[in-house]
Coordinates of C-alpha atoms in Angstrom, one line a residue:
Chain A
X1 CA -59.6 -139.6 73.3
X2 CA -58.2 -137.6 70.4
X3 CA -60.3 -137.1 67.4
X4 CA -59.3 -136.8 63.7
X5 CA -56.9 -133.9 63.2
X6 CA -55.9 -132.1 60.0
X7 CA -53.2 -129.7 59.1
X8 CA -52.9 -127.0 58.1
X9 CA -56.3 -125.5 59.0
X10 CA -55.9 -122.9 56.3
X11 CA -53.7 -122.8 53.2
X12 CA -53.4 -120.0 50.7
X13 CA -51.3 -120.9 47.6
X14 CA -50.6 -119.4 44.2
X15 CA -52.0 -121.1 41.1
X16 CA -49.5 -123.7 39.8
X17 CA -47.9 -124.5 43.2
X18 CA -48.1 -127.9 44.8
X19 CA -49.8 -128.4 48.2
X20 CA -49.8 -131.2 50.8
X21 CA -52.7 -131.7 53.2
X22 CA -52.3 -133.9 56.2
X23 CA -54.7 -136.1 58.2
X24 CA -54.2 -137.9 61.5
X25 CA -57.0 -140.4 62.0
X26 CA -58.4 -141.7 65.3
X27 CA -55.9 -144.2 66.7
X28 CA -56.8 -147.8 65.6
X29 CA -59.1 -146.8 62.8
X30 CA -58.3 -148.8 59.7
X31 CA -60.4 -146.9 57.2
X32 CA -59.7 -143.4 56.1
X33 CA -61.6 -141.2 53.7
X34 CA -60.9 -137.9 52.0
X35 CA -63.8 -135.6 50.9
X36 CA -64.0 -132.2 49.4
X37 CA -66.6 -129.5 50.2
X38 CA -66.9 -126.6 47.8
X39 CA -69.6 -124.0 47.1
X40 CA -72.1 -125.3 44.6
X41 CA -70.7 -128.9 44.7
X42 CA -71.6 -129.9 48.2
X43 CA -69.5 -132.7 49.8
X44 CA -67.9 -135.1 47.4
X45 CA -65.9 -138.3 48.0
X46 CA -62.2 -138.3 46.8
X47 CA -60.4 -141.4 48.0
X48 CA -60.6 -144.3 50.5
X49 CA -57.9 -146.1 52.3
X50 CA -58.1 -149.5 54.1
X51 CA -54.9 -149.8 55.9
X52 CA -52.2 -148.4 53.6
X53 CA -54.0 -149.5 50.5
X54 CA -56.3 -147.3 48.4
X55 CA -58.8 -149.7 46.7
X56 CA -61.1 -146.9 45.6
X57 CA -59.6 -143.8 44.0
X58 CA -62.7 -143.2 41.9
X59 CA -63.4 -139.7 43.3
X60 CA -60.1 -138.1 42.5
X61 CA -61.0 -135.3 40.1
X62 CA -57.8 -135.4 38.0
X63 CA -54.3 -136.9 37.9
X64 CA -53.0 -133.8 39.7
X65 CA -54.5 -135.3 42.9
X66 CA -52.8 -138.1 44.7
X67 CA -52.8 -139.5 48.2
X68 CA -50.9 -141.9 50.4
X69 CA -51.1 -143.4 53.8
X70 CA -48.2 -144.7 55.8
X71 CA -48.1 -147.0 58.8
X72 CA -51.9 -147.5 58.6
X73 CA -52.1 -144.0 60.2
X74 CA -51.3 -140.6 58.8
X75 CA -52.5 -139.7 55.3
X76 CA -51.3 -137.0 53.0
X77 CA -53.4 -135.6 50.1
X78 CA -51.2 -133.9 47.5
X79 CA -52.4 -131.5 44.8
X80 CA -50.0 -130.7 42.1
X81 CA -50.1 -127.5 39.9
X82 CA -53.1 -126.2 41.8
X83 CA -55.9 -124.5 40.0
X84 CA -58.4 -122.0 41.2
X85 CA -61.2 -124.6 41.0
X86 CA -59.3 -126.6 43.6
X87 CA -60.3 -124.0 46.2
X88 CA -62.4 -125.9 48.8
X89 CA -62.5 -127.3 52.2
X90 CA -60.8 -130.7 52.3
X91 CA -62.2 -133.0 55.0
X92 CA -60.7 -136.2 56.3
X93 CA -62.7 -138.9 58.1
X94 CA -61.8 -142.2 59.7
X95 CA -63.8 -145.2 60.9
X96 CA -63.1 -148.6 62.6
X97 CA -63.8 -150.3 59.2
X98 CA -65.4 -149.7 55.9
X99 CA -69.1 -149.0 56.3
X100 CA -68.9 -148.1 60.0
X101 CA -69.5 -144.7 61.6
X102 CA -67.3 -142.1 60.2
X103 CA -65.7 -139.4 62.3
X104 CA -64.6 -136.2 60.6
X105 CA -61.7 -133.8 61.2
X106 CA -62.1 -130.0 61.2
X107 CA -60.9 -129.7 57.6
X108 CA -58.3 -127.7 55.7
X109 CA -59.5 -124.7 53.8
X110 CA -57.5 -124.3 50.6
X111 CA -57.6 -121.1 48.7
X112 CA -55.8 -120.9 45.3
X113 CA -55.1 -117.3 44.2
Chain B
X1 CA -75.5 -144.6 42.1
X2 CA -76.8 -143.3 45.4
X3 CA -78.5 -139.9 45.5
X4 CA -79.5 -138.2 48.7
X5 CA -81.9 -135.3 48.9
X6 CA -82.8 -133.1 51.9
X7 CA -85.9 -131.0 52.3
X8 CA -86.2 -128.2 53.2
X9 CA -83.0 -126.4 52.3
X10 CA -83.5 -123.9 55.0
X11 CA -85.8 -123.7 58.0
X12 CA -86.3 -121.0 60.6
X13 CA -88.3 -121.7 63.8
X14 CA -88.8 -120.0 67.1
X15 CA -87.1 -121.4 70.2
X16 CA -89.0 -124.3 71.8
X17 CA -90.6 -125.7 68.7
X18 CA -90.3 -129.3 67.7
X19 CA -89.2 -129.8 64.1
X20 CA -88.5 -132.5 61.5
X21 CA -85.8 -132.6 58.9
X22 CA -86.3 -134.9 55.9
X23 CA -83.8 -137.0 54.0
X24 CA -84.5 -139.3 51.0
X25 CA -82.2 -141.7 49.3
X26 CA -82.5 -143.7 46.0
X27 CA -80.6 -146.9 46.8
X28 CA -82.3 -148.7 49.7
X29 CA -79.5 -151.3 50.0
X30 CA -77.8 -149.3 52.6
X31 CA -75.9 -150.6 55.7
X32 CA -76.6 -147.5 57.8
X33 CA -77.4 -143.8 57.6
X34 CA -75.7 -141.0 59.4
X35 CA -76.9 -137.6 60.4
X36 CA -74.3 -134.8 60.9
X37 CA -74.2 -131.3 62.1
X38 CA -72.0 -128.6 60.6
X39 CA -71.4 -125.2 62.2
X40 CA -70.1 -122.4 60.0
X41 CA -66.5 -122.8 59.2
X42 CA -66.3 -126.1 61.1
X43 CA -66.0 -129.8 60.3
X44 CA -68.8 -132.3 60.6
X45 CA -70.0 -133.6 63.9
X46 CA -71.7 -137.0 63.9
X47 CA -75.1 -136.9 65.6
X48 CA -76.7 -140.3 65.0
X49 CA -76.0 -143.4 63.1
X50 CA -78.9 -145.7 62.3
X51 CA -78.1 -149.3 61.3
X52 CA -80.2 -150.8 58.5
X53 CA -81.8 -153.2 61.0
X54 CA -83.0 -150.3 63.2
X55 CA -86.0 -148.1 62.7
X56 CA -85.1 -145.4 65.2
X57 CA -82.1 -144.1 67.1
X58 CA -82.2 -141.5 69.9
X59 CA -79.7 -139.2 71.5
X60 CA -81.0 -136.6 73.9
X61 CA -83.5 -134.3 72.1
X62 CA -82.7 -135.9 68.8
X63 CA -84.5 -138.9 67.3
X64 CA -83.7 -140.2 63.9
X65 CA -85.9 -142.7 62.0
X66 CA -85.1 -144.9 59.0
X67 CA -87.5 -146.5 56.5
X68 CA -85.5 -148.4 53.9
X69 CA -88.5 -149.5 51.9
X70 CA -89.5 -145.9 51.2
X71 CA -86.0 -144.6 51.0
X72 CA -86.5 -142.0 53.8
X73 CA -85.0 -140.9 57.0
X74 CA -86.2 -138.1 59.3
X75 CA -84.4 -136.2 62.1
X76 CA -86.7 -135.0 64.8
X77 CA -85.4 -132.2 67.1
X78 CA -87.5 -131.7 70.3
X79 CA -87.7 -128.4 72.1
X80 CA -85.3 -126.6 69.8
X81 CA -82.8 -124.1 71.2
X82 CA -80.8 -121.3 69.5
X83 CA -77.7 -123.5 70.0
X84 CA -79.2 -126.0 67.6
X85 CA -78.7 -123.5 64.7
X86 CA -76.5 -125.2 62.2
X87 CA -76.6 -127.1 58.9
X88 CA -77.8 -130.6 59.2
X89 CA -76.6 -133.2 56.7
X90 CA -77.7 -136.8 56.2
X91 CA -75.4 -139.2 54.4
X92 CA -75.7 -142.8 53.2
X93 CA -72.8 -145.1 52.4
X94 CA -72.5 -146.4 48.8
X95 CA -69.9 -148.1 46.7
X96 CA -67.4 -150.8 47.6
X97 CA -65.7 -148.4 50.0
X98 CA -68.9 -147.5 51.7
X99 CA -68.0 -143.8 51.1
X100 CA -70.7 -141.4 52.2
X101 CA -73.0 -139.7 49.7
X102 CA -74.3 -136.5 51.3
X103 CA -77.4 -134.5 50.9
X104 CA -77.1 -130.8 50.3
X105 CA -78.2 -130.1 53.9
X106 CA -80.9 -128.2 55.8
X107 CA -79.8 -124.9 57.3
X108 CA -81.6 -124.5 60.6
X109 CA -82.0 -121.2 62.4
X110 CA -83.7 -121.3 65.8
X111 CA -84.7 -117.8 66.9
X112 CA -84.5 -116.8 70.5

């Protein structure tokens, strides 16, 4: 079956612009996670969805970051007024439930110039 | 707060060798532990997941062990091949969301 997909695969944007990153989880997976992988910081957790609700937003680095999930499926991570330090690979993962095995998408490489 | 450490940071071995990658974690109250592989410029591929009730999990030439009491996990790769060259990451769930806390990875190079 289809795995986790993310789009776009690459995004180059100018500082100050807004960007939207999309994640399509594995069908039927209720839990969805966003992570960020940047040089020098490793992989860090951003936000978790159970269904359409986000009970844990503790990893979002600033109020410029927001995310939503609709229909218990697709999720969008939005970064407003992008800064150069936002440059990273943004990874999405889904699982059949919180705490179960997580499956990752290929990531979106964001470059802010 | 969960902290995950991986040793060594990099490893280079000749083809055919057996090798062990190490992972340690600070909070032993984990539900499971996952090992991943990451190829350059790619996402993460799940290799093995060990439940807290298990001590070992095997998949082909890979064997992962888990010792919660000592806060350690190892990934054993038998008869290494050049195609095994990648970065290997271990991750333990933490927090109410069971989000994964990752180690910094071991970059493995298998020389033909």
